Amino acid sequence: MALYLGLDSSTQSLSAVVIEISGSARRVVQTRSFAFDEVLPHYRTRHGVLPHDDPKVAMSPPQMWAEALDLMLGQLANDIDVRDLAAVSGSAQQHGSVFLNASATQVLASLDPGAPLVAQIRDVFSREESPIWMDSSTTQECAEITAAVGGEAELARRTGSRAFERFTGPQIRKFFKDAPAAYAATDRVHLVSSFLASLLAGQHAAIDTGDGSGMNLMDLASSQWWTSAVRATTTDLEVKLPSLAVPWACVGTLSRYWQSRYGYPAASVIVWSGDNPCSLIGTGLVREGRIAVSMGTSDTVFGVMNEPRVDESGTGHVFGSPTGAFMGLTVFQNGSLARERVRDVAHMTWPQFSQSIASTPPTAGGVILPWFEPEITPNVRVRGVRRYASSDDGDTVVRALVESQQIAMMLHSSWMNVDVDTIHATGGAAANREILQVMADVFGADVYQLEVANSAALGAALRAAHAHMNASGPSVRWEEVVGGFTEPRASSRIRPDAHRHAMYREWAKVYAACEAHALGRGSDPSAAIAQFRARFRDAE
Ligand code: XUL
């Protein structure tokens, strides 16, 4: 019997999933999760983030992540017999950075199993607080890096994304400018993922190409650091960056600390990755054509791409996929956030919200651009809801919102150029089958509800299994590894209605005209709306 451990260090919590794969037998052996605020209150974080006067600044204490890791591995060793653990890997929030001084190498290599981890690593940080993905304070640095590498399009083409405030390169540049002495005392700049892998292996771990592509520093095509971007970030960053590795690389074995303190074997430590690449595997997306739509606070659309196609509009991201191919990711800030606001204004319960969708004809409510908060996709910096051809009737407003959100997801993920046949829907709102019917009709694809609780931790466990099985025996395909863990229930399938899909293809053009108008890039869409109405008057 072989056990595989996947960890997920997210913004707010640490989760673990232990799976067993023996021949055709597959099962989840143990899951555990705890919130940083609750279990480690002495770090005084709120939802995992340190309070700060400047709303643009978002920092977390890296010692908290380390202490959580120690706690989790201790708990798991109590829960189950960990002697059969063959490999461990992990997932972490993307983009966040951990700055270590030169003492770290020696400290990592000689951790004493007799004392808690966190007490031993207190002095290895050249920066006590780590900037995380919610930080948006580096607009100036984004502009400087963009200009130095020859513009936005070039940066996106080479690294997979234009410069984003939360990406690691602009964050490193800000530290370099604001705290030159502390930057000079930095020996290694890790990502959250490679920092935690280093703690497990007792030596500096590599950054995988999936998380490396969230830095504005890696050349996607060659999977190497891109010298122009590295030099545009700081003068000497190349000597401070860890190496890059393929997503199935082994970065060491669990060090003596974990073995002697908790009884773990010398299991392989597989390079960690970002939460989005790991979720790709945890939701079973191992081939092009299948995408996932995750509907949480924000909505995200992601899927495998065989080629590193880049979003010309500059809002989507291309990351390396754990399969060795690529993944596209598009984030919509106003997801459940908007659904909840509309539901509250209409004084509805969720069942009533669903009933409104079911009882209202398609397109009857017009178009709603639900920018309750600044929107990432499309890029809208000043919040404000925009409505076209819509009434104040609660039912039609609900239908219009859900349709508009789905059309926005379809249009703004089309840069991935993936012929979508299957959608795996996850996140809280995926429980709502009326929303999923609109999704199926808009995309013209089968939609399945996916009931994976922690797709990033599961994805990390599956990555550990895949890497270990391929290194120790005949090669196994990804389908075989994820099989039995990530299939949605066949009975959850929702089929598209061909007639409604044809109608939405036309309505999507109306939506695009409204969006262009709202963004100041197009003329009044009234004529497009009237034309559509004339054509589909008798349709429903
Ligand atoms: C992706 C992103 C977030 C983080 C935190 O670009 O910023 O999804 O990975 O989950």
mmCIF file of N, CA and C in Angstrom, residues 201-320:
data_model
loop_
_atom_site.group_PDB
_atom_site.id
_atom_site.type_symbol
_atom_site.label_atom_id
_atom_site.label_comp_id
_atom_site.label_asym_id
_atom_site.label_seq_id
_atom_site.Cartn_x
_atom_site.Cartn_y
_atom_site.Cartn_z
ATOM 1 N N ALA A 201 12.050 19.377 2.968
ATOM 2 C CA ALA A 201 13.222 18.659 2.454
ATOM 3 C C ALA A 201 14.508 19.013 3.203
ATOM 4 N N GLY A 202 14.501 20.077 4.007
ATOM 5 C CA GLY A 202 15.706 20.480 4.724
ATOM 6 C C GLY A 202 16.764 21.060 3.799
ATOM 7 N N GLN A 203 16.345 21.552 2.664
ATOM 8 C CA GLN A 203 17.273 22.218 1.728
ATOM 9 C C GLN A 203 16.445 23.086 0.779
ATOM 10 N N HIS A 204 17.097 24.063 0.150
ATOM 11 C CA HIS A 204 16.361 24.949 -0.744
ATOM 12 C C HIS A 204 15.725 24.149 -1.876
ATOM 13 N N ALA A 205 14.401 24.266 -1.998
ATOM 14 C CA ALA A 205 13.690 23.551 -3.060
ATOM 15 C C ALA A 205 13.550 24.448 -4.275
ATOM 16 N N ALA A 206 13.377 23.810 -5.427
ATOM 17 C CA ALA A 206 13.167 24.553 -6.676
ATOM 18 C C ALA A 206 11.744 25.100 -6.723
ATOM 19 N N ILE A 207 11.532 26.006 -7.665
ATOM 20 C CA ILE A 207 10.185 26.520 -7.975
ATOM 21 C C ILE A 207 9.707 25.770 -9.211
ATOM 22 N N ASP A 208 8.479 25.272 -9.192
ATOM 23 C CA ASP A 208 8.012 24.538 -10.375
ATOM 24 C C ASP A 208 7.545 25.530 -11.448
ATOM 25 N N THR A 209 7.471 25.054 -12.684
ATOM 26 C CA THR A 209 7.165 25.966 -13.795
ATOM 27 C C THR A 209 5.723 26.493 -13.716
ATOM 28 N N GLY A 210 4.853 25.801 -12.980
ATOM 29 C CA GLY A 210 3.480 26.279 -12.795
ATOM 30 C C GLY A 210 3.446 27.524 -11.941
ATOM 31 N N ASP A 211 4.101 27.491 -10.787
ATOM 32 C CA ASP A 211 4.116 28.658 -9.901
ATOM 33 C C ASP A 211 5.101 29.703 -10.425
ATOM 34 N N GLY A 212 6.163 29.241 -11.095
ATOM 35 C CA GLY A 212 7.159 30.166 -11.664
ATOM 36 C C GLY A 212 6.528 31.099 -12.688
ATOM 37 N N SER A 213 5.468 30.626 -13.350
ATOM 38 C CA SER A 213 4.854 31.479 -14.374
ATOM 39 C C SER A 213 3.924 32.538 -13.773
ATOM 40 N N GLY A 214 3.815 32.580 -12.457
ATOM 41 C CA GLY A 214 3.036 33.637 -11.810
ATOM 42 C C GLY A 214 3.926 34.743 -11.274
ATOM 43 N N MET A 215 5.123 34.878 -11.835
ATOM 44 C CA MET A 215 6.083 35.823 -11.267
ATOM 45 C C MET A 215 6.439 36.992 -12.183
ATOM 46 N N ASN A 216 6.006 36.945 -13.466
ATOM 47 C CA ASN A 216 6.493 37.912 -14.455
ATOM 48 C C ASN A 216 8.010 37.827 -14.594
ATOM 49 N N LEU A 217 8.562 36.631 -14.419
ATOM 50 C CA LEU A 217 10.022 36.457 -14.472
ATOM 51 C C LEU A 217 10.455 35.271 -15.327
ATOM 52 N N MET A 218 9.509 34.370 -15.629
ATOM 53 C CA MET A 218 9.895 33.118 -16.300
ATOM 54 C C MET A 218 9.499 33.146 -17.770
ATOM 55 N N ASP A 219 10.399 32.677 -18.604
ATOM 56 C CA ASP A 219 10.102 32.551 -20.022
ATOM 57 C C ASP A 219 9.305 31.249 -20.206
ATOM 58 N N LEU A 220 8.053 31.419 -20.651
ATOM 59 C CA LEU A 220 7.153 30.259 -20.732
ATOM 60 C C LEU A 220 7.657 29.190 -21.692
ATOM 61 N N ALA A 221 8.166 29.629 -22.833
ATOM 62 C CA ALA A 221 8.523 28.668 -23.875
ATOM 63 C C ALA A 221 9.690 27.789 -23.455
ATOM 64 N N SER A 222 10.701 28.382 -22.776
ATOM 65 C CA SER A 222 11.888 27.596 -22.422
ATOM 66 C C SER A 222 11.850 27.114 -20.975
ATOM 67 N N SER A 223 10.889 27.587 -20.184
ATOM 68 C CA SER A 223 10.801 27.279 -18.745
ATOM 69 C C SER A 223 12.091 27.659 -18.005
ATOM 70 N N GLN A 224 12.717 28.744 -18.433
ATOM 71 C CA GLN A 224 13.916 29.275 -17.762
ATOM 72 C C GLN A 224 13.618 30.692 -17.292
ATOM 73 N N TRP A 225 14.396 31.185 -16.338
ATOM 74 C CA TRP A 225 14.247 32.600 -15.973
ATOM 75 C C TRP A 225 14.543 33.427 -17.211
ATOM 76 N N TRP A 226 13.743 34.452 -17.454
ATOM 77 C CA TRP A 226 13.932 35.309 -18.614
ATOM 78 C C TRP A 226 14.833 36.473 -18.184
ATOM 79 N N THR A 227 16.053 36.482 -18.703
ATOM 80 C CA THR A 227 17.063 37.423 -18.218
ATOM 81 C C THR A 227 16.585 38.878 -18.275
ATOM 82 N N SER A 228 15.899 39.253 -19.347
ATOM 83 C CA SER A 228 15.457 40.661 -19.455
ATOM 84 C C SER A 228 14.537 41.034 -18.300
ATOM 85 N N ALA A 229 13.601 40.145 -17.967
ATOM 86 C CA ALA A 229 12.658 40.463 -16.881
ATOM 87 C C ALA A 229 13.372 40.431 -15.532
ATOM 88 N N VAL A 230 14.302 39.482 -15.367
ATOM 89 C CA VAL A 230 15.039 39.373 -14.097
ATOM 90 C C VAL A 230 15.855 40.655 -13.884
ATOM 91 N N ARG A 231 16.527 41.120 -14.947
ATOM 92 C CA ARG A 231 17.341 42.348 -14.842
ATOM 93 C C ARG A 231 16.475 43.586 -14.676
ATOM 94 N N ALA A 232 15.272 43.563 -15.256
ATOM 95 C CA ALA A 232 14.368 44.720 -15.121
ATOM 96 C C ALA A 232 13.803 44.805 -13.701
ATOM 97 N N THR A 233 13.895 43.716 -12.961
ATOM 98 C CA THR A 233 13.290 43.668 -11.624
ATOM 99 C C THR A 233 14.254 44.209 -10.569
ATOM 100 N N THR A 234 15.462 43.650 -10.520
ATOM 101 C CA THR A 234 16.518 44.214 -9.653
ATOM 102 C C THR A 234 17.860 43.993 -10.354
ATOM 103 N N THR A 235 18.922 44.547 -9.768
ATOM 104 C CA THR A 235 20.228 44.440 -10.428
ATOM 105 C C THR A 235 20.841 43.041 -10.307
ATOM 106 N N ASP A 236 20.513 42.313 -9.234
ATOM 107 C CA ASP A 236 21.228 41.040 -9.020
ATOM 108 C C ASP A 236 20.283 39.884 -8.654
ATOM 109 N N LEU A 237 19.087 39.950 -9.186
ATOM 110 C CA LEU A 237 18.097 38.947 -8.767
ATOM 111 C C LEU A 237 18.475 37.524 -9.189
ATOM 112 N N GLU A 238 19.224 37.402 -10.287
ATOM 113 C CA GLU A 238 19.504 36.039 -10.768
ATOM 114 C C GLU A 238 20.206 35.166 -9.731
ATOM 115 N N VAL A 239 21.006 35.780 -8.847
ATOM 116 C CA VAL A 239 21.719 34.962 -7.852
ATOM 117 C C VAL A 239 20.839 34.654 -6.638
ATOM 118 N N LYS A 240 19.690 35.289 -6.552
ATOM 119 C CA LYS A 240 18.822 35.076 -5.381
ATOM 120 C C LYS A 240 17.631 34.175 -5.690
ATOM 121 N N LEU A 241 17.400 33.879 -6.971
ATOM 122 C CA LEU A 241 16.251 33.046 -7.317
ATOM 123 C C LEU A 241 16.598 31.567 -7.217
ATOM 124 N N PRO A 242 15.687 30.743 -6.692
ATOM 125 C CA PRO A 242 15.925 29.298 -6.711
ATOM 126 C C PRO A 242 15.934 28.807 -8.164
ATOM 127 N N SER A 243 16.300 27.561 -8.368
ATOM 128 C CA SER A 243 16.237 27.036 -9.730
ATOM 129 C C SER A 243 14.793 26.709 -10.071
ATOM 130 N N LEU A 244 14.549 26.514 -11.374
ATOM 131 C CA LEU A 244 13.219 26.110 -11.836
ATOM 132 C C LEU A 244 13.239 24.608 -12.107
ATOM 133 N N ALA A 245 12.094 23.957 -11.891
ATOM 134 C CA ALA A 245 12.055 22.509 -12.119
ATOM 135 C C ALA A 245 10.730 22.110 -12.764
ATOM 136 N N VAL A 246 10.740 20.983 -13.454
ATOM 137 C CA VAL A 246 9.488 20.451 -14.007
ATOM 138 C C VAL A 246 8.560 20.102 -12.840
ATOM 139 N N PRO A 247 7.240 20.120 -13.075
ATOM 140 C CA PRO A 247 6.301 19.952 -11.949
ATOM 141 C C PRO A 247 6.307 18.561 -11.311
ATOM 142 N N TRP A 248 7.035 17.620 -11.881
ATOM 143 C CA TRP A 248 7.093 16.285 -11.278
ATOM 144 C C TRP A 248 8.476 16.025 -10.657
ATOM 145 N N ALA A 249 9.287 17.089 -10.528
ATOM 146 C CA ALA A 249 10.643 16.907 -9.985
ATOM 147 C C ALA A 249 10.602 16.533 -8.502
ATOM 148 N N CYS A 250 11.555 15.708 -8.098
ATOM 149 C CA CYS A 250 11.704 15.387 -6.685
ATOM 150 C C CYS A 250 12.748 16.359 -6.126
ATOM 151 N N VAL A 251 12.405 17.069 -5.047
ATOM 152 C CA VAL A 251 13.346 18.061 -4.510
ATOM 153 C C VAL A 251 14.044 17.560 -3.247
ATOM 154 N N GLY A 252 13.868 16.298 -2.913
ATOM 155 C CA GLY A 252 14.535 15.721 -1.742
ATOM 156 C C GLY A 252 13.634 14.713 -1.065
ATOM 157 N N THR A 253 13.998 14.372 0.171
ATOM 158 C CA THR A 253 13.147 13.484 0.965
ATOM 159 C C THR A 253 12.822 14.198 2.275
ATOM 160 N N LEU A 254 11.772 13.751 2.953
ATOM 161 C CA LEU A 254 11.428 14.377 4.238
ATOM 162 C C LEU A 254 12.663 14.323 5.124
ATOM 163 N N SER A 255 13.038 15.459 5.696
ATOM 164 C CA SER A 255 14.324 15.533 6.394
ATOM 165 C C SER A 255 14.251 14.829 7.752
ATOM 166 N N ARG A 256 15.406 14.728 8.383
ATOM 167 C CA ARG A 256 15.523 14.058 9.676
ATOM 168 C C ARG A 256 14.549 14.644 10.700
ATOM 169 N N TYR A 257 14.294 15.952 10.600
ATOM 170 C CA TYR A 257 13.380 16.617 11.541
ATOM 171 C C TYR A 257 12.029 15.896 11.564
ATOM 172 N N TRP A 258 11.440 15.676 10.377
ATOM 173 C CA TRP A 258 10.098 15.081 10.289
ATOM 174 C C TRP A 258 10.145 13.592 10.637
ATOM 175 N N GLN A 259 11.254 12.967 10.272
ATOM 176 C CA GLN A 259 11.383 11.526 10.540
ATOM 177 C C GLN A 259 11.489 11.267 12.044
ATOM 178 N N SER A 260 12.396 11.979 12.698
ATOM 179 C CA SER A 260 12.632 11.702 14.122
ATOM 180 C C SER A 260 11.547 12.299 15.005
ATOM 181 N N ARG A 261 11.021 13.448 14.607
ATOM 182 C CA ARG A 261 10.045 14.107 15.494
ATOM 183 C C ARG A 261 8.679 13.411 15.452
ATOM 184 N N TYR A 262 8.263 13.000 14.234
ATOM 185 C CA TYR A 262 6.898 12.470 14.100
ATOM 186 C C TYR A 262 6.820 11.044 13.548
ATOM 187 N N GLY A 263 7.950 10.440 13.187
ATOM 188 C CA GLY A 263 7.920 9.059 12.693
ATOM 189 C C GLY A 263 7.622 8.908 11.213
ATOM 190 N N TYR A 264 7.840 9.973 10.443
ATOM 191 C CA TYR A 264 7.637 9.854 8.986
ATOM 192 C C TYR A 264 8.798 9.073 8.373
ATOM 193 N N PRO A 265 8.552 8.381 7.232
ATOM 194 C CA PRO A 265 9.663 7.751 6.518
ATOM 195 C C PRO A 265 10.380 8.802 5.644
ATOM 196 N N ALA A 266 11.413 8.373 4.961
ATOM 197 C CA ALA A 266 12.129 9.299 4.061
ATOM 198 C C ALA A 266 11.356 9.405 2.741
ATOM 199 N N ALA A 267 10.108 9.857 2.828
ATOM 200 C CA ALA A 267 9.244 9.945 1.632
ATOM 201 C C ALA A 267 9.779 11.017 0.681
ATOM 202 N N SER A 268 9.520 10.822 -0.612
ATOM 203 C CA SER A 268 9.963 11.823 -1.597
ATOM 204 C C SER A 268 9.181 13.116 -1.418
ATOM 205 N N VAL A 269 9.885 14.228 -1.501
ATOM 206 C CA VAL A 269 9.206 15.527 -1.525
ATOM 207 C C VAL A 269 9.182 15.970 -2.981
ATOM 208 N N ILE A 270 7.983 16.033 -3.537
ATOM 209 C CA ILE A 270 7.823 16.464 -4.926
ATOM 210 C C ILE A 270 7.635 17.981 -4.922
ATOM 211 N N VAL A 271 8.253 18.630 -5.889
ATOM 212 C CA VAL A 271 8.211 20.095 -5.955
ATOM 213 C C VAL A 271 6.759 20.578 -5.775
ATOM 214 N N TRP A 272 6.584 21.646 -4.980
ATOM 215 C CA TRP A 272 5.237 22.199 -4.764
ATOM 216 C C TRP A 272 4.856 23.077 -5.964
ATOM 217 N N SER A 273 3.564 23.409 -6.034
ATOM 218 C CA SER A 273 3.120 24.308 -7.102
ATOM 219 C C SER A 273 2.091 25.296 -6.555
ATOM 220 N N GLY A 274 1.535 26.103 -7.440
ATOM 221 C CA GLY A 274 0.528 27.087 -7.026
ATOM 222 C C GLY A 274 -0.839 26.429 -6.876
ATOM 223 N N ASP A 275 -1.753 27.129 -6.202
ATOM 224 C CA ASP A 275 -3.078 26.535 -5.979
ATOM 225 C C ASP A 275 -3.851 26.350 -7.284
ATOM 226 N N ASN A 276 -3.655 27.256 -8.240
ATOM 227 C CA ASN A 276 -4.414 27.097 -9.486
ATOM 228 C C ASN A 276 -3.930 25.896 -10.305
ATOM 229 N N PRO A 277 -2.619 25.735 -10.539
ATOM 230 C CA PRO A 277 -2.172 24.506 -11.212
ATOM 231 C C PRO A 277 -2.595 23.231 -10.457
ATOM 232 N N CYS A 278 -2.533 23.266 -9.126
ATOM 233 C CA CYS A 278 -2.914 22.055 -8.375
ATOM 234 C C CYS A 278 -4.417 21.798 -8.504
ATOM 235 N N SER A 279 -5.224 22.861 -8.496
ATOM 236 C CA SER A 279 -6.675 22.681 -8.646
ATOM 237 C C SER A 279 -7.023 22.105 -10.016
ATOM 238 N N LEU A 280 -6.211 22.428 -10.992
ATOM 239 C CA LEU A 280 -6.436 21.882 -12.333
ATOM 240 C C LEU A 280 -6.463 20.351 -12.267
ATOM 241 N N ILE A 281 -5.498 19.793 -11.550
ATOM 242 C CA ILE A 281 -5.421 18.329 -11.412
ATOM 243 C C ILE A 281 -6.523 17.824 -10.482
ATOM 244 N N GLY A 282 -6.756 18.554 -9.387
ATOM 245 C CA GLY A 282 -7.771 18.133 -8.411
ATOM 246 C C GLY A 282 -9.187 18.183 -8.954
ATOM 247 N N THR A 283 -9.395 18.913 -10.065
ATOM 248 C CA THR A 283 -10.719 18.910 -10.687
ATOM 249 C C THR A 283 -10.723 18.036 -11.950
ATOM 250 N N GLY A 284 -9.660 17.254 -12.121
ATOM 251 C CA GLY A 284 -9.632 16.269 -13.213
ATOM 252 C C GLY A 284 -9.390 16.860 -14.586
ATOM 253 N N LEU A 285 -8.832 18.065 -14.658
ATOM 254 C CA LEU A 285 -8.621 18.692 -15.972
ATOM 255 C C LEU A 285 -7.249 18.302 -16.522
ATOM 256 N N VAL A 286 -7.168 17.136 -17.102
ATOM 257 C CA VAL A 286 -5.862 16.675 -17.572
ATOM 258 C C VAL A 286 -5.786 16.643 -19.098
ATOM 259 N N ARG A 287 -6.811 17.145 -19.779
ATOM 260 C CA ARG A 287 -6.735 17.235 -21.240
ATOM 261 C C ARG A 287 -7.415 18.511 -21.709
ATOM 262 N N GLU A 288 -7.024 18.974 -22.941
ATOM 263 C CA GLU A 288 -7.650 20.164 -23.496
ATOM 264 C C GLU A 288 -9.093 19.833 -23.877
ATOM 265 N N GLY A 289 -10.001 20.770 -23.698
ATOM 266 C CA GLY A 289 -11.405 20.546 -24.058
ATOM 267 C C GLY A 289 -12.303 20.543 -22.840
ATOM 268 N N ARG A 290 -11.716 20.202 -21.688
ATOM 269 C CA ARG A 290 -12.447 20.237 -20.436
ATOM 270 C C ARG A 290 -12.025 21.497 -19.703
ATOM 271 N N ILE A 291 -12.970 22.297 -19.247
ATOM 272 C CA ILE A 291 -12.584 23.451 -18.430
ATOM 273 C C ILE A 291 -13.318 23.384 -17.095
ATOM 274 N N ALA A 292 -12.837 24.115 -16.137
ATOM 275 C CA ALA A 292 -13.547 24.222 -14.861
ATOM 276 C C ALA A 292 -14.011 25.652 -14.688
ATOM 277 N N VAL A 293 -15.207 25.799 -14.166
ATOM 278 C CA VAL A 293 -15.686 27.115 -13.759
ATOM 279 C C VAL A 293 -15.900 27.025 -12.262
ATOM 280 N N SER A 294 -15.116 27.811 -11.538
ATOM 281 C CA SER A 294 -15.228 27.788 -10.083
ATOM 282 C C SER A 294 -15.969 29.046 -9.657
ATOM 283 N N MET A 295 -17.113 28.851 -8.998
ATOM 284 C CA MET A 295 -17.924 30.012 -8.622
ATOM 285 C C MET A 295 -17.906 30.208 -7.107
ATOM 286 N N GLY A 296 -16.982 31.062 -6.673
ATOM 287 C CA GLY A 296 -16.891 31.394 -5.253
ATOM 288 C C GLY A 296 -17.088 32.887 -5.113
ATOM 289 N N THR A 297 -16.405 33.499 -4.123
ATOM 290 C CA THR A 297 -16.495 34.947 -3.957
ATOM 291 C C THR A 297 -16.256 35.611 -5.308
ATOM 292 N N SER A 298 -15.140 35.178 -5.950
ATOM 293 C CA SER A 298 -14.936 35.557 -7.347
ATOM 294 C C SER A 298 -15.147 34.308 -8.196
ATOM 295 N N ASP A 299 -15.390 34.496 -9.480
ATOM 296 C CA ASP A 299 -15.543 33.360 -10.391
ATOM 297 C C ASP A 299 -14.250 33.204 -11.183
ATOM 298 N N THR A 300 -13.822 31.968 -11.417
ATOM 299 C CA THR A 300 -12.653 31.760 -12.266
ATOM 300 C C THR A 300 -12.958 30.695 -13.312
ATOM 301 N N VAL A 301 -12.345 30.865 -14.467
ATOM 302 C CA VAL A 301 -12.451 29.877 -15.540
ATOM 303 C C VAL A 301 -11.041 29.404 -15.816
ATOM 304 N N PHE A 302 -10.826 28.104 -15.790
ATOM 305 C CA PHE A 302 -9.474 27.627 -16.106
ATOM 306 C C PHE A 302 -9.504 26.284 -16.807
ATOM 307 N N GLY A 303 -8.444 26.017 -17.547
ATOM 308 C CA GLY A 303 -8.377 24.762 -18.279
ATOM 309 C C GLY A 303 -7.010 24.560 -18.904
ATOM 310 N N VAL A 304 -6.775 23.333 -19.338
ATOM 311 C CA VAL A 304 -5.502 22.975 -19.970
ATOM 312 C C VAL A 304 -5.448 23.537 -21.383
ATOM 313 N N MET A 305 -4.274 24.028 -21.780
ATOM 314 C CA MET A 305 -4.045 24.417 -23.170
ATOM 315 C C MET A 305 -2.796 23.693 -23.648
ATOM 316 N N ASN A 306 -2.881 23.119 -24.832
ATOM 317 C CA ASN A 306 -1.697 22.416 -25.338
ATOM 318 C C ASN A 306 -0.609 23.401 -25.772
ATOM 319 N N GLU A 307 -1.027 24.596 -26.166
ATOM 320 C CA GLU A 307 -0.074 25.628 -26.612
ATOM 321 C C GLU A 307 -0.161 26.829 -25.664
ATOM 322 N N PRO A 308 0.955 27.552 -25.491
ATOM 323 C CA PRO A 308 0.916 28.712 -24.590
ATOM 324 C C PRO A 308 0.295 29.939 -25.250
ATOM 325 N N ARG A 309 -1.007 29.866 -25.563
ATOM 326 C CA ARG A 309 -1.670 31.025 -26.165
ATOM 327 C C ARG A 309 -1.825 32.108 -25.099
ATOM 328 N N VAL A 310 -1.690 33.361 -25.512
ATOM 329 C CA VAL A 310 -1.688 34.461 -24.542
ATOM 330 C C VAL A 310 -2.891 35.360 -24.796
ATOM 331 N N ASP A 311 -3.467 35.896 -23.724
ATOM 332 C CA ASP A 311 -4.632 36.772 -23.842
ATOM 333 C C ASP A 311 -4.202 38.152 -24.312
ATOM 334 N N GLU A 312 -4.566 38.484 -25.550
ATOM 335 C CA GLU A 312 -4.178 39.790 -26.118
ATOM 336 C C GLU A 312 -4.789 40.948 -25.339
ATOM 337 N N SER A 313 -5.960 40.711 -24.726
ATOM 338 C CA SER A 313 -6.609 41.813 -23.996
ATOM 339 C C SER A 313 -5.913 42.068 -22.658
ATOM 340 N N GLY A 314 -5.041 41.153 -22.244
ATOM 341 C CA GLY A 314 -4.207 41.418 -21.074
ATOM 342 C C GLY A 314 -4.814 41.070 -19.732
ATOM 343 N N THR A 315 -5.986 40.418 -19.699
ATOM 344 C CA THR A 315 -6.541 40.099 -18.378
ATOM 345 C C THR A 315 -6.312 38.642 -17.976
ATOM 346 N N GLY A 316 -6.228 37.736 -18.947
ATOM 347 C CA GLY A 316 -6.037 36.313 -18.615
ATOM 348 C C GLY A 316 -4.576 36.000 -18.335
ATOM 349 N N HIS A 317 -4.352 34.837 -17.699
ATOM 350 C CA HIS A 317 -2.986 34.400 -17.403
ATOM 351 C C HIS A 317 -2.719 33.039 -18.022
ATOM 352 N N VAL A 318 -1.474 32.819 -18.415
ATOM 353 C CA VAL A 318 -1.045 31.487 -18.809
ATOM 354 C C VAL A 318 -0.031 31.019 -17.782
ATOM 355 N N PHE A 319 -0.281 29.873 -17.184
ATOM 356 C CA PHE A 319 0.668 29.264 -16.249
ATOM 357 C C PHE A 319 1.083 27.914 -16.824
ATOM 358 N N GLY A 320 2.222 27.374 -16.338
ATOM 359 C CA GLY A 320 2.567 26.004 -16.678
ATOM 360 C C GLY A 320 1.561 25.077 -15.998
#
